[in-house]
Short mmCIF file of C-alpha atoms and ligand atoms in Angstrom, two decimals:
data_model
loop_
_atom_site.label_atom_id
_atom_site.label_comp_id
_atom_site.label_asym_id
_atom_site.label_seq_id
_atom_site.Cartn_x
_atom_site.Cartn_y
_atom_site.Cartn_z
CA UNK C 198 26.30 -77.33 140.89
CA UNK C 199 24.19 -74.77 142.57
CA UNK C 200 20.75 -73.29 141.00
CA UNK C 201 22.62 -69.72 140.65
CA UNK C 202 24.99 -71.34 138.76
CA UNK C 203 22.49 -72.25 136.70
CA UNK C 204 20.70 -69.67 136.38
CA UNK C 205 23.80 -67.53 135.30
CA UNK C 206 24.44 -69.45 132.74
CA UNK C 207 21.09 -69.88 131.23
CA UNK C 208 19.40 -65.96 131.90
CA UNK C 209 21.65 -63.63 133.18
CA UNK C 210 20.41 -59.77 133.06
CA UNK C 211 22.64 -56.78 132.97
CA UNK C 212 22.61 -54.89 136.56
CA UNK C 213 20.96 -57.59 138.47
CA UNK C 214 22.51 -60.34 140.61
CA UNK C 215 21.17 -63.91 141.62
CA UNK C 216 21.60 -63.08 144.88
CA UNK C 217 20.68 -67.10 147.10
CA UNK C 218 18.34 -69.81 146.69
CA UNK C 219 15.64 -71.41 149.07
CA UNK C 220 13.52 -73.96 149.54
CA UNK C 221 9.75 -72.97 151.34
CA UNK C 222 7.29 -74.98 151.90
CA UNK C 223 3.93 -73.16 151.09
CA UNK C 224 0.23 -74.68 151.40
CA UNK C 225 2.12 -77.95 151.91
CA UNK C 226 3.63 -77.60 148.15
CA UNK C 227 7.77 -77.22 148.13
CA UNK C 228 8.77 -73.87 145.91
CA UNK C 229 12.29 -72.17 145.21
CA UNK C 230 12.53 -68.78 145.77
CA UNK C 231 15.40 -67.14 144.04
CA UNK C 232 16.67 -63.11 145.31
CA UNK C 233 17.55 -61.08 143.53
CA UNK C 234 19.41 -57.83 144.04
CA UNK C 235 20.78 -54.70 141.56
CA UNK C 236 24.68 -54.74 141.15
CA UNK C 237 26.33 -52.67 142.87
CA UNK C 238 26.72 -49.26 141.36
CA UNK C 239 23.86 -49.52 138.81
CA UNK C 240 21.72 -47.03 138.92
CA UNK C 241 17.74 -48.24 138.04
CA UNK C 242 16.05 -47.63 135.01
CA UNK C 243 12.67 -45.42 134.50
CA UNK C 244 10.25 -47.60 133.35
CA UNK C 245 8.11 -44.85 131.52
CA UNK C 246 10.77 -42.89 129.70
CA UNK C 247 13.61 -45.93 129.34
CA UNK C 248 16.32 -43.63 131.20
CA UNK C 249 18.64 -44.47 134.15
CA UNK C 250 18.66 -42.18 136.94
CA UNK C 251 19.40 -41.99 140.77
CA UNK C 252 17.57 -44.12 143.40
CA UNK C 253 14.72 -42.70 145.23
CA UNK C 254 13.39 -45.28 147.39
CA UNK C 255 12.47 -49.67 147.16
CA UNK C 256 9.13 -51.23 147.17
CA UNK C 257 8.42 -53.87 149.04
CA UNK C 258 9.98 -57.05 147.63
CA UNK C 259 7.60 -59.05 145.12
CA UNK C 260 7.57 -62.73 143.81
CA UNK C 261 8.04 -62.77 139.69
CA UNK C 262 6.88 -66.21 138.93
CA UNK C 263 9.60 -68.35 136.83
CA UNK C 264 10.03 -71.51 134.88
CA UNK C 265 9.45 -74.20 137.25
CA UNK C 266 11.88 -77.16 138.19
CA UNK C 267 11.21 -80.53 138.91
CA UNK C 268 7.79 -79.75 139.83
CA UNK C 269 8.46 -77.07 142.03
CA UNK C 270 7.17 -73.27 141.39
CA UNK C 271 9.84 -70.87 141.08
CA UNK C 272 9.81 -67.61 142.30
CA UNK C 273 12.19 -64.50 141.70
CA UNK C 274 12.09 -62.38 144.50
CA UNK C 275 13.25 -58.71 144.03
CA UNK C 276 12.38 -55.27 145.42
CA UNK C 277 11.68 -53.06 143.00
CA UNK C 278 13.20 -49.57 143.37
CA UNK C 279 12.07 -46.14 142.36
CA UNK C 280 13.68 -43.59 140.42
CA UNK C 281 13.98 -40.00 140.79
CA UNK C 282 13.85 -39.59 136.67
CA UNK C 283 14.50 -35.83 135.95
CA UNK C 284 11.93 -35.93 133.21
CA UNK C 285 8.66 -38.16 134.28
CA UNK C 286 9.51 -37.75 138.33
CA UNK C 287 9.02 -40.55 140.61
CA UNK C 288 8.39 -43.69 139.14
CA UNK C 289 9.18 -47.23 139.67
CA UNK C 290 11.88 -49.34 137.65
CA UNK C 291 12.01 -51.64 134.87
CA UNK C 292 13.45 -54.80 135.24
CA UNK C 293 14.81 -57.08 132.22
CA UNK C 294 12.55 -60.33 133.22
CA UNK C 295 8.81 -59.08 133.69
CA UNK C 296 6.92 -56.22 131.50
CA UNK C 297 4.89 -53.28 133.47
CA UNK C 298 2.43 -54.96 136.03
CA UNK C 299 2.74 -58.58 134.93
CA UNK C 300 3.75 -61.30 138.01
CA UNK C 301 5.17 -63.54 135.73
CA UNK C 302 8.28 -63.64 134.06
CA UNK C 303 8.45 -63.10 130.59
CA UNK C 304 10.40 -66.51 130.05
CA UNK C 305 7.94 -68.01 131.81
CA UNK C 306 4.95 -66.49 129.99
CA UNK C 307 6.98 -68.04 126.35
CA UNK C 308 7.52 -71.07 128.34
CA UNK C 309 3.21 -71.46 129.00
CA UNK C 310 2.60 -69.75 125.26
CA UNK C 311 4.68 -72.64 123.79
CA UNK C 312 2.71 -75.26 125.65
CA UNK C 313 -0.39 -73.80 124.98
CA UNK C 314 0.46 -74.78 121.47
CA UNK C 315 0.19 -78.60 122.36
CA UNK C 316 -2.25 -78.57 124.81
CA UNK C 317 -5.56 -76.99 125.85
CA UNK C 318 -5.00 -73.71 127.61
CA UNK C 319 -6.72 -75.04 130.97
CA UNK C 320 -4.60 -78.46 130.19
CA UNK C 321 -1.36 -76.07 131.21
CA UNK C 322 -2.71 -74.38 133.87
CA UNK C 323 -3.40 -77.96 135.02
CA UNK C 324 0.26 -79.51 134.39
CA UNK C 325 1.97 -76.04 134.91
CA UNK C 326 0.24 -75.92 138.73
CA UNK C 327 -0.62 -72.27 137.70
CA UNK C 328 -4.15 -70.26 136.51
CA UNK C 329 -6.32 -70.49 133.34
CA UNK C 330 -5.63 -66.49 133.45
CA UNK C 331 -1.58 -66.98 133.38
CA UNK C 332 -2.06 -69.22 130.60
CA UNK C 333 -4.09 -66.80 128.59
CA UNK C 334 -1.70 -63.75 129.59
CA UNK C 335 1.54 -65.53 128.19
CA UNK C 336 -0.22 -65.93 125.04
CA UNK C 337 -1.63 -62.84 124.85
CA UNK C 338 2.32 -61.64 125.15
CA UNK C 339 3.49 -64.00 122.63
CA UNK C 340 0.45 -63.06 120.43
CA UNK C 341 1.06 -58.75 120.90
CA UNK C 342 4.78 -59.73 120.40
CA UNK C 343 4.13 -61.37 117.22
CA UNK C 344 1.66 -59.59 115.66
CA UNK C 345 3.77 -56.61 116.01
CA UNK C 346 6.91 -58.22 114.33
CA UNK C 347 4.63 -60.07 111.55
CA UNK C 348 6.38 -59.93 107.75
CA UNK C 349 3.99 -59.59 105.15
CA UNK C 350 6.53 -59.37 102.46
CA UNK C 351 5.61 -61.68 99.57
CA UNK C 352 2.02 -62.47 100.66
CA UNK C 353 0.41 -62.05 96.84
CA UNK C 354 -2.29 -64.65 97.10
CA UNK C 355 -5.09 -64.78 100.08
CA UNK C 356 -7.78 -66.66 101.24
CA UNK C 357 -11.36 -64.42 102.98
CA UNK C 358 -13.35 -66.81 104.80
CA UNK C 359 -16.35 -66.02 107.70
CA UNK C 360 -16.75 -68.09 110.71
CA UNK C 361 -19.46 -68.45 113.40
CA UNK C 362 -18.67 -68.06 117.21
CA UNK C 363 -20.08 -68.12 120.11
CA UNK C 364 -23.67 -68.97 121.05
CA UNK C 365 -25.67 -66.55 118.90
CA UNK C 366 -24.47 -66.95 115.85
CA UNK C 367 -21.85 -63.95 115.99
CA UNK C 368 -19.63 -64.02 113.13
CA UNK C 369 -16.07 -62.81 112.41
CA UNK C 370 -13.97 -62.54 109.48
CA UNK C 371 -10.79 -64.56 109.03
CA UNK C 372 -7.45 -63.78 105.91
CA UNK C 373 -5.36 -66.39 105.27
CA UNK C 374 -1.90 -66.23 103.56
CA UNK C 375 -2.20 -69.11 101.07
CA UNK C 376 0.63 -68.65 99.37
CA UNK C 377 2.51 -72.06 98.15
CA UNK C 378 5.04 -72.98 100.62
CA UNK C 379 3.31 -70.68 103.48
CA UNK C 380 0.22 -70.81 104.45
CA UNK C 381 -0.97 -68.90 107.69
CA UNK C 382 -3.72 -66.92 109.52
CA UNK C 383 -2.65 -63.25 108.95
CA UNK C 384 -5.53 -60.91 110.00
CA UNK C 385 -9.05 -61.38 111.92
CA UNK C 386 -11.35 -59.30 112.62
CA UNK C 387 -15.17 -58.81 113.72
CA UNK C 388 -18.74 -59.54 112.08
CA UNK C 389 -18.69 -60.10 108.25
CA UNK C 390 -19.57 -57.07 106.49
CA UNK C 391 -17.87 -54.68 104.28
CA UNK C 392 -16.63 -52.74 106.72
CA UNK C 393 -14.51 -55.60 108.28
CA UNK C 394 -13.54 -56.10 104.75
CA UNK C 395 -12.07 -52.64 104.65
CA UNK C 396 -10.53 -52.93 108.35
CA UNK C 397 -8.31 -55.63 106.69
CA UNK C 398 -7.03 -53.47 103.64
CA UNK C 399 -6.36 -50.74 105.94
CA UNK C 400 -4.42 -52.42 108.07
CA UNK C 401 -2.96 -54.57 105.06
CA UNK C 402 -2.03 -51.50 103.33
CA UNK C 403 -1.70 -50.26 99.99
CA UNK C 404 0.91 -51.01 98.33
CA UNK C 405 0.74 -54.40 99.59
CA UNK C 406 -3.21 -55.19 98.32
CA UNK C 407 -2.24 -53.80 95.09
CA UNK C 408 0.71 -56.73 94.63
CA UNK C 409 -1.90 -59.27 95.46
CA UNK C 410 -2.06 -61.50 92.79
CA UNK C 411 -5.00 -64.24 93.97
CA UNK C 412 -7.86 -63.91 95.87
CA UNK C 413 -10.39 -66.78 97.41
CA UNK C 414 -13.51 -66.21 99.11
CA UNK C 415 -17.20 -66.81 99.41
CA UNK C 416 -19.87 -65.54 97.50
CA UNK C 417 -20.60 -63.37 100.28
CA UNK C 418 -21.88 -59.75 99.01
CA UNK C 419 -20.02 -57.74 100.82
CA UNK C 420 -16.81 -59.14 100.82
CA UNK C 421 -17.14 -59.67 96.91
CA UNK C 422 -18.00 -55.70 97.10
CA UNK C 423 -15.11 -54.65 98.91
CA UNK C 424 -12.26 -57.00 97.09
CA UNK C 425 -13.24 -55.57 93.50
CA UNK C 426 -12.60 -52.45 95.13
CA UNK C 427 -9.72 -52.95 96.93
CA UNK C 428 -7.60 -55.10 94.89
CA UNK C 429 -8.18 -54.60 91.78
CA UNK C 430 -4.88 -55.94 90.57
CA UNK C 431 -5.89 -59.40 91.64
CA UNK C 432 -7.58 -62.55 89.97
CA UNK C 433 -10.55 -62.93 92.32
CA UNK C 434 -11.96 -67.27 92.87
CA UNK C 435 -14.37 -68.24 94.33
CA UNK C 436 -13.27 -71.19 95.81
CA UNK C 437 -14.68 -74.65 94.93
CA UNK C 438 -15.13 -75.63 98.84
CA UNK C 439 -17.46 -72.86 99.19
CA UNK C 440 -19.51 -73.50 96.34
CA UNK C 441 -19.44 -77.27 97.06
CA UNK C 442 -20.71 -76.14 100.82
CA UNK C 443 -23.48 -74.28 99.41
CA UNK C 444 -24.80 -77.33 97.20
CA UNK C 445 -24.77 -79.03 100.30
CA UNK C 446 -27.03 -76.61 102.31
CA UNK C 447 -29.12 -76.85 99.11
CA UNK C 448 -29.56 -80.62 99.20
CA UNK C 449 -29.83 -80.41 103.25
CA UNK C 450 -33.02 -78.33 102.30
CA UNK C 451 -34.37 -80.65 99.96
CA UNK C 452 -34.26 -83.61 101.63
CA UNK C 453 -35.33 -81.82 104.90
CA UNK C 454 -38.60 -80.98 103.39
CA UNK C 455 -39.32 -84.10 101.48
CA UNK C 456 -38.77 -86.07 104.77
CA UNK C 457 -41.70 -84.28 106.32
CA UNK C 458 -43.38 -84.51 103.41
CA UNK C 459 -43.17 -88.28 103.17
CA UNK C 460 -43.89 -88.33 106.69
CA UNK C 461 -46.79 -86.61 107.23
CA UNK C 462 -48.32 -88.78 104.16
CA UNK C 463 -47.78 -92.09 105.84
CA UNK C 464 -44.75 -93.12 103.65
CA UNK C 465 -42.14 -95.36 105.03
CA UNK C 466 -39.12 -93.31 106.25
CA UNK C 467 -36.34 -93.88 103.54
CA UNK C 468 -34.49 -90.98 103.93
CA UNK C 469 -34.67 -91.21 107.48
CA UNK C 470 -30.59 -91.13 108.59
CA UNK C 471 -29.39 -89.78 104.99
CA UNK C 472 -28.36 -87.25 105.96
CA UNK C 473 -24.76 -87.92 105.93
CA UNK C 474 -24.53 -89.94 102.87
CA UNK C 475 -26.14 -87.55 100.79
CA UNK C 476 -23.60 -84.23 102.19
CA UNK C 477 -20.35 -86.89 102.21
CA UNK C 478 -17.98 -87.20 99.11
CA UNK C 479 -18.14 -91.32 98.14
CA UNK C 480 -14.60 -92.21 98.46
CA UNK C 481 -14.23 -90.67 102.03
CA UNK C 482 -17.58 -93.29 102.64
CA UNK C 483 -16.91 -96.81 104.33
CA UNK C 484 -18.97 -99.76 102.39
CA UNK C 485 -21.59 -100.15 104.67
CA UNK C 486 -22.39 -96.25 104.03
CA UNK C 487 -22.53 -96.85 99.94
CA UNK C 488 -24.72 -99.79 100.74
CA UNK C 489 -27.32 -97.58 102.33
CA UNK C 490 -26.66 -94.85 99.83
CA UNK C 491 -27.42 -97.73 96.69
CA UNK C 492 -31.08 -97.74 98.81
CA UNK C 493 -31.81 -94.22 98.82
CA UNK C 494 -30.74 -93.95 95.71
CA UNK C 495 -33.60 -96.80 93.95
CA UNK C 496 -36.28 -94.02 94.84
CA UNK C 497 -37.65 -91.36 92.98
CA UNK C 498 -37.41 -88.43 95.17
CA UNK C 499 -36.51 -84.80 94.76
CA UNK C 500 -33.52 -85.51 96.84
CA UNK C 501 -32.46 -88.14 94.80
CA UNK C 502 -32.48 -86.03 91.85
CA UNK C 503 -30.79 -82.86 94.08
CA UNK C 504 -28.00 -85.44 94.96
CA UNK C 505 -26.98 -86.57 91.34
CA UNK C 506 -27.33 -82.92 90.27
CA UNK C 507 -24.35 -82.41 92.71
CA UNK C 508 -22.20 -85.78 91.71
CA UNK C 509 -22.62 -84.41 88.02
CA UNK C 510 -21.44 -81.14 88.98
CA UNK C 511 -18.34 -82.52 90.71
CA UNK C 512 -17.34 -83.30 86.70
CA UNK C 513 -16.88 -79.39 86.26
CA UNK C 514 -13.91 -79.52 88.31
CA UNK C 515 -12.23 -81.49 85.94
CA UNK C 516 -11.80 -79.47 83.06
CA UNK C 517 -8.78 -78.18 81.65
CA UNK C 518 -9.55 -75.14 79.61
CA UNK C 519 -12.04 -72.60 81.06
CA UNK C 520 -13.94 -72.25 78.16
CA UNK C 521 -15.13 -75.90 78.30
CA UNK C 522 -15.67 -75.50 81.93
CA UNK C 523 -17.76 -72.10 81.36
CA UNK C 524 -20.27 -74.61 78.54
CA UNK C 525 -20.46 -77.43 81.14
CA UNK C 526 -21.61 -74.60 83.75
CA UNK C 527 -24.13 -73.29 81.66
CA UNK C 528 -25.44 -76.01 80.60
CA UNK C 529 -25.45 -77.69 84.18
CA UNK C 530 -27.38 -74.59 84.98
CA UNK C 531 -30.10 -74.73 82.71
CA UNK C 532 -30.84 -78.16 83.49
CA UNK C 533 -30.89 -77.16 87.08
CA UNK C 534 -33.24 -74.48 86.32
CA UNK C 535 -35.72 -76.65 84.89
CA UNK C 536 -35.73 -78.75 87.64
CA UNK C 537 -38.66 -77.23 89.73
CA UNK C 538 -36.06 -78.26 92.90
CA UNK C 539 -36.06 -74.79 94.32
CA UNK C 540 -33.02 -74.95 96.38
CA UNK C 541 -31.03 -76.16 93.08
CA UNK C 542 -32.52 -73.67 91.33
CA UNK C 543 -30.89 -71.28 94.27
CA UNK C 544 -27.76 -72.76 93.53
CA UNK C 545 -27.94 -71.87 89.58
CA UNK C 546 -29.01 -69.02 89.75
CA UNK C 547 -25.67 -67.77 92.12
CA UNK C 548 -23.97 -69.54 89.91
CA UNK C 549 -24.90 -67.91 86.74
CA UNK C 550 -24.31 -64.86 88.95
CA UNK C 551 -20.83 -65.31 89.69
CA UNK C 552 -19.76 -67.29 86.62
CA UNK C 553 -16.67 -64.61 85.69
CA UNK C 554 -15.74 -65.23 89.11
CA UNK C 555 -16.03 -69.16 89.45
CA UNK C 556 -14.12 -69.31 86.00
CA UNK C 557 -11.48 -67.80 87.44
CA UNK C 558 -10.45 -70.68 88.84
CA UNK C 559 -9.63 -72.24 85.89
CA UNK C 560 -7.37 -68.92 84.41
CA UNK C 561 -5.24 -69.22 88.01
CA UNK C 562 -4.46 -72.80 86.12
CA UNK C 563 -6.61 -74.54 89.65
CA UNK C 564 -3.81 -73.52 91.84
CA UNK C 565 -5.42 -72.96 94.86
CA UNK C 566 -7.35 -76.43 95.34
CA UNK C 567 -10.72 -76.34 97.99
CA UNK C 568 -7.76 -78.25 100.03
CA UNK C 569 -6.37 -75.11 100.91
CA UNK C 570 -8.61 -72.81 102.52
CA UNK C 571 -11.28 -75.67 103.50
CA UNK C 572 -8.28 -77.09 105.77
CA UNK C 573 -6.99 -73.62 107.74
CA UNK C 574 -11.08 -73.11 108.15
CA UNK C 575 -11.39 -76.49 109.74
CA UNK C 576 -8.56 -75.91 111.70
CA UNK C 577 -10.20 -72.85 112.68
CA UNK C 578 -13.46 -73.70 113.41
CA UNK C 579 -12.15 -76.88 116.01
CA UNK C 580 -10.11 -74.21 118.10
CA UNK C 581 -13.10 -72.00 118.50
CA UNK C 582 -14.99 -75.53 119.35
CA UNK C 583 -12.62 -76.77 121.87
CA UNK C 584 -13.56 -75.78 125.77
CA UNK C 585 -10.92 -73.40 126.18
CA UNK C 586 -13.50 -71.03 127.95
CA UNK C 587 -13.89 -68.05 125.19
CA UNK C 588 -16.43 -66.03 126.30
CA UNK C 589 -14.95 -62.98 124.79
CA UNK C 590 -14.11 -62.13 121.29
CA UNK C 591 -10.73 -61.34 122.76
CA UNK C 592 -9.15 -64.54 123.82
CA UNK C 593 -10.56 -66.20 120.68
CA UNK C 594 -8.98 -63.90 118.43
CA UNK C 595 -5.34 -64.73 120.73
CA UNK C 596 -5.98 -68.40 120.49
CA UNK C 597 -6.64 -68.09 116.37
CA UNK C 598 -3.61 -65.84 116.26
CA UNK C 599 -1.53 -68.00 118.52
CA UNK C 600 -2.53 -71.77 116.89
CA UNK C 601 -2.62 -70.54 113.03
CA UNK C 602 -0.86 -67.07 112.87
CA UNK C 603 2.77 -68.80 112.56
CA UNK C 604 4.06 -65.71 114.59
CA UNK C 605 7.73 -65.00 114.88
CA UNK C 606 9.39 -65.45 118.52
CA UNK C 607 12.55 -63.46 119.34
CA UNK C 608 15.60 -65.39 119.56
CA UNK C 609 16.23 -66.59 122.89
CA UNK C 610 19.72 -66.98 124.37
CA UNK C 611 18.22 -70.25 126.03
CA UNK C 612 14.80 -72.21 125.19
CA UNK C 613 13.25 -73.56 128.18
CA UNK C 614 10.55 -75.57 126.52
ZN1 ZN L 986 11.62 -41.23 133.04
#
């Protein structure tokens, strides 16, 4: 069987032939590079207005890169003509298999965005014999092809989360779908104030942000500003893995402090390596770690006292009826409140703040669990950790979109990865 044979049966385009086959031996690599030439009496295409018309001149011939086989890069070799389009003059073609400038085929470019799914993006350039910059341009394609044939029908419950990036603390805002049964990265976009808020309703729409039904986020002001705005319709949470993330930074404080404190008065460093134990939940702890935990825990210290005002609070998650729930928080925050732990006291007070909103939690009947939106943020956070090379906002925002989006592909006639 011969490679056009192949090739014919697997992606054949309408006007163009596989014209012959050859092997080449470049910068002692072997390659295939395939011809290909117009059918006979088919006139070319204008590439700007999407009209045939007659034949002006051809360009030089030019290498598309393909799918490779067996190793081997694959090349399709074609000269592009130009048409002499009665409405937009003299331009050059468009061919079936590449978009505008690109050298790579657009198979080829799904073929990379599909491994870049599985592997790092340098990782393909590496097996794929081909650049990090290839790599990044077939997801960018698969990404702009996606995002522009996303359905958002039925999204009614959503998740508003910020991130940090980059080296100085830059921050971006992340939406994810949380529905039950599909859960998904649907918008990003950059810093984390109200005006990124409002980007995302924009874009979101109307209609659609008044059919939301559930909301998540952080006690962050501005986002809590611009979703009582923007959707009113919908029962807002605030999300036990945020609020659990905050008691943490409040008991990191605590016990930061008090180690320098005890330090600096000649005091034998128990705390020293805590740190851990006092921010992990018990049961994800091995023995050895509860052992060392029992220790800490025989002193008197402020962050001794922070940490059991947190394992008592885990208690309020419990509750069935949010009435109950609302007494346990009130009373959990007066205690707090007379603690003369400052950071705790932090934590009450925001709290107290938000109670109507942390209740809420209980009236959506605990559907959305911290599981939810504390798993597509870790997912998140170890894509923009892994050394993929994002020095721009840009290919960050691809990779998110590309790893968590869940984007739609068009149906191919045959899958080569
Ligand atoms: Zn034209």
């Amino acid at each position: 069987m011969q490679i056009k044979t192949l090739l014919n049966r697997l992606e054949k385009h309408k006007g163009f032939v596989y014209q012959s086959v050859q092997l080449i031996e470049e910068n002692a690599r072997l390659l295939l590079e395939v011809s290909v030439r117009p059918r006979k009496g088919s006139c070319p295409v204008c590439s700007v207005c999407g009209h045939e018309g007659p034949g002006y001149d051809a360009l030089p011939p030019r290498r598309f890169e393909f799918v490779p086989l067996w190793g081997m890069v694959v090349f399709l070799v074609y000269a592009m003509r130009r048409v002499d389009c009665h409405t937009c003059g003299v331009k050059v073609e468009a061919v079936p298999w590449a978009n505008g400038k690109h050298r790579q085929t657009k198979t080829y470019a799904w073929f990379l965005a599909a491994w870049a799914k599985r592997l790092s993006w340098s990782e393909v350039a590496d097996a794929f014999h081909t650049s990090w910059h290839h790599v990044f341009t077939g997801v960018q394609m698969a990404v702009d092809w996606g995002r522009s044939h996303v359905n958002l029908d039925g999204v009614t419950a959503i998740g508003v989360d910020e991130m940090a990036w980059g080296r100085w603390h830059r921050y971006l805002t992340v939406v994810y779908q949380i529905n039950e049964g599909q859960k998904r990265l649907i918008w990003i976009g950059r810093e984390r104030t109200a005006r990124t808020l409002l980007g995302f309703f924009r874009w979101f729409g109307k209609e659609r942000s008044f059919r939301l039904e559930f909301i998540c986020s952080d006690m962050w002001k501005p986002y809590l500003r611009v979703i009582a705005k923007k959707a009113c319709g919908a029962l807002h949470i605030l999300d036990r893995f945020h609020i659990m993330a905050h008691m943490n930074k409040a008991i990191d404080k605590v016990r930061a402090e008090e180690a320098r404190e005890l330090k600096a008065k000649g005091y034998a460093p128990v705390l020293k390596g805590s740190r851990w134990l006092l921010l992990k939940r018990v049961e994800n702890m091995t023995f050895r770690q509860i052992e060392k935990l029992a220790v800490v825990l025989r002193y008197n210290l402020r962050t001794v006292r922070a940490y059991l005002m947190k394992a008592e609070f885990q208690f309020f998650w419990e509750y069935k009826s949010h009435y109950f729930a609302g007494r346990f928080l009130d009373q959990w925050c007066e205690r707090t409140m007379r603690s003369r732990i400052e950071p705790m006291k932090g934590v009450a007070r925001m709290l107290r703040r938000h109670r109507q909103l942390i209740l809420n939690w209980f009236r959506a009947k605990k559907a959305f669990s911290s599981g939810v939106v504390e798993g597509l943020n870790g997912k998140a956070k170890l894509i923009t950790k892994r050394a993929y090379g994002f020095r721009t906002y840009k290919s960050l925002e691809i990779a998110l979109y590309h790893a968590l989006g869940q984007l739609p592909e068009p149906i191919f006639t045959h899958r080569f990865f």
